[in-house]
Short mmCIF file of C-alpha atoms in Angstrom, two decimals:
data_model
loop_
_atom_site.label_atom_id
_atom_site.label_comp_id
_atom_site.label_asym_id
_atom_site.label_seq_id
_atom_site.Cartn_x
_atom_site.Cartn_y
_atom_site.Cartn_z
CA MET U 25 87.11 108.21 93.94
CA ALA U 26 90.12 109.14 95.74
CA ASN U 27 91.10 107.03 99.43
CA ASP U 28 91.33 109.46 102.47
CA ASP U 29 95.21 109.91 104.53
CA THR U 30 95.11 108.94 108.51
CA ASN U 31 94.76 113.37 108.35
CA GLY U 32 91.84 113.32 106.40
CA ARG U 33 93.41 114.79 103.16
CA ARG U 34 92.44 113.30 99.85
CA THR U 35 95.50 111.02 98.00
CA GLY U 36 95.47 113.16 95.38
CA ASP U 37 94.73 116.11 97.31
CA ARG U 38 98.12 114.77 99.15
CA MET U 39 100.07 113.87 95.95
CA SER U 40 99.74 117.70 95.36
CA ASP U 41 102.28 118.31 99.04
CA ALA U 42 104.61 115.94 97.89
CA THR U 43 105.43 117.89 95.18
CA GLU U 44 105.77 121.46 96.97
CA ASP U 45 107.92 119.33 99.36
CA MET U 46 110.13 116.96 97.00
CA SER U 47 112.28 117.12 94.45
CA LEU U 48 112.87 115.92 91.47
CA ALA U 49 114.56 114.13 92.54
CA GLU U 50 113.68 112.27 95.25
CA LEU U 51 110.11 111.65 93.20
CA ARG U 52 112.33 109.71 90.64
CA GLU U 53 114.34 108.28 93.95
CA GLU U 54 110.27 107.17 95.92
CA ILE U 55 109.62 105.38 92.74
CA GLU U 56 112.88 103.63 91.57
CA GLU U 57 111.72 102.38 95.05
CA ILE U 58 108.44 101.16 95.04
CA ASP U 59 110.14 100.23 90.97
CA ARG U 60 111.72 97.97 93.54
CA GLU U 61 109.24 96.70 95.94
CA LEU U 62 106.87 95.77 92.76
CA VAL U 63 109.36 93.76 90.92
CA GLU U 64 110.09 91.97 94.97
CA LEU U 65 106.16 91.34 95.36
CA ILE U 66 105.94 89.74 91.02
CA ALA U 67 108.53 87.54 92.16
CA ARG U 68 106.65 86.63 95.83
CA ARG U 69 104.07 85.95 93.39
CA THR U 70 106.17 83.93 90.43
CA TYR U 71 107.33 81.41 93.82
CA VAL U 72 103.64 81.19 94.73
CA ALA U 73 101.67 80.26 91.52
CA GLY U 74 104.92 77.66 91.09
CA THR U 75 103.71 76.42 94.88
CA VAL U 76 100.41 76.17 93.29
CA ALA U 77 101.41 74.54 89.98
CA GLN U 78 103.09 71.90 91.85
CA VAL U 79 100.35 71.53 93.65
CA LYS U 80 97.94 70.46 90.89
CA GLU U 81 99.96 68.10 89.56
CA GLU U 82 100.59 66.08 92.19
CA ARG U 83 96.77 66.44 92.09
CA ASN U 84 96.55 65.70 88.74
CA LEU U 85 94.06 68.85 88.52
CA PRO U 86 94.36 71.08 84.66
CA THR U 87 96.75 74.05 84.86
CA THR U 88 93.91 76.40 84.17
CA ASP U 89 91.40 76.98 86.37
CA GLU U 90 88.58 79.47 85.13
CA SER U 91 87.01 80.57 87.90
CA GLN U 92 89.70 80.94 90.04
CA GLU U 93 90.63 83.72 87.21
CA ASP U 94 87.62 84.96 86.99
CA ARG U 95 88.18 85.45 91.22
CA VAL U 96 91.56 87.12 90.70
CA MET U 97 90.55 90.24 88.14
CA GLU U 98 87.35 90.43 89.95
CA ARG U 99 89.44 91.47 92.55
CA ALA U 100 92.25 93.43 90.99
CA GLY U 101 89.01 95.76 89.65
CA GLU U 102 87.95 96.03 93.41
CA ASN U 103 91.41 97.22 94.37
CA ALA U 104 92.35 99.27 91.52
CA GLU U 105 89.20 100.64 92.58
CA ALA U 106 89.90 100.83 96.11
CA PHE U 107 92.68 102.32 95.12
CA ASP U 108 91.16 105.00 92.80
CA VAL U 109 93.73 102.91 90.02
CA ASP U 110 92.93 102.19 86.24
CA ALA U 111 91.27 99.42 86.20
CA ASN U 112 91.85 98.21 82.97
CA LEU U 113 94.68 98.64 83.83
CA VAL U 114 95.52 96.52 86.99
CA LYS U 115 93.25 93.76 85.51
CA ALA U 116 95.88 94.03 82.35
CA ILE U 117 98.33 93.35 84.53
CA PHE U 118 96.98 90.24 86.04
CA ARG U 119 96.09 89.21 83.97
CA LEU U 120 99.92 89.37 81.71
CA LEU U 121 101.10 87.66 85.58
CA ILE U 122 98.01 84.65 84.92
CA GLU U 123 99.15 83.96 81.46
CA LEU U 124 102.72 83.81 82.57
CA ASN U 125 101.77 81.51 85.39
CA LYS U 126 100.14 79.99 82.72
CA VAL U 127 103.00 78.52 80.18
CA GLU U 128 105.61 78.09 83.39
CA GLN U 129 103.56 75.69 84.63
CA ARG U 130 102.40 73.76 81.51
CA GLU U 131 105.73 74.44 80.53
CA SER U 132 106.69 72.61 83.12
CA ARG U 133 104.73 69.87 83.40
#
């Protein structure tokens, strides 16, 4: 399921147009920028998760909230489908992020 861009073209069509208009070096530069943005988003998510951990500790709540984790995973799958990305891959990434955050929460208690 590809998304339409603002010009009514499908995302996949835009990708083939991009390869015609950009050099390999330019494409690699774009990937480098995306990678930086991904790391920035992971850092933001980790910071907020740390704040969640503090709230949980203050309220004597357990580190693990399976219903919340289920909601996060469901959202991840929905977002993956909306952007035509492999849902299993996206869910695996989110599972890793969640598990790392839980380890940090346990270690900070």
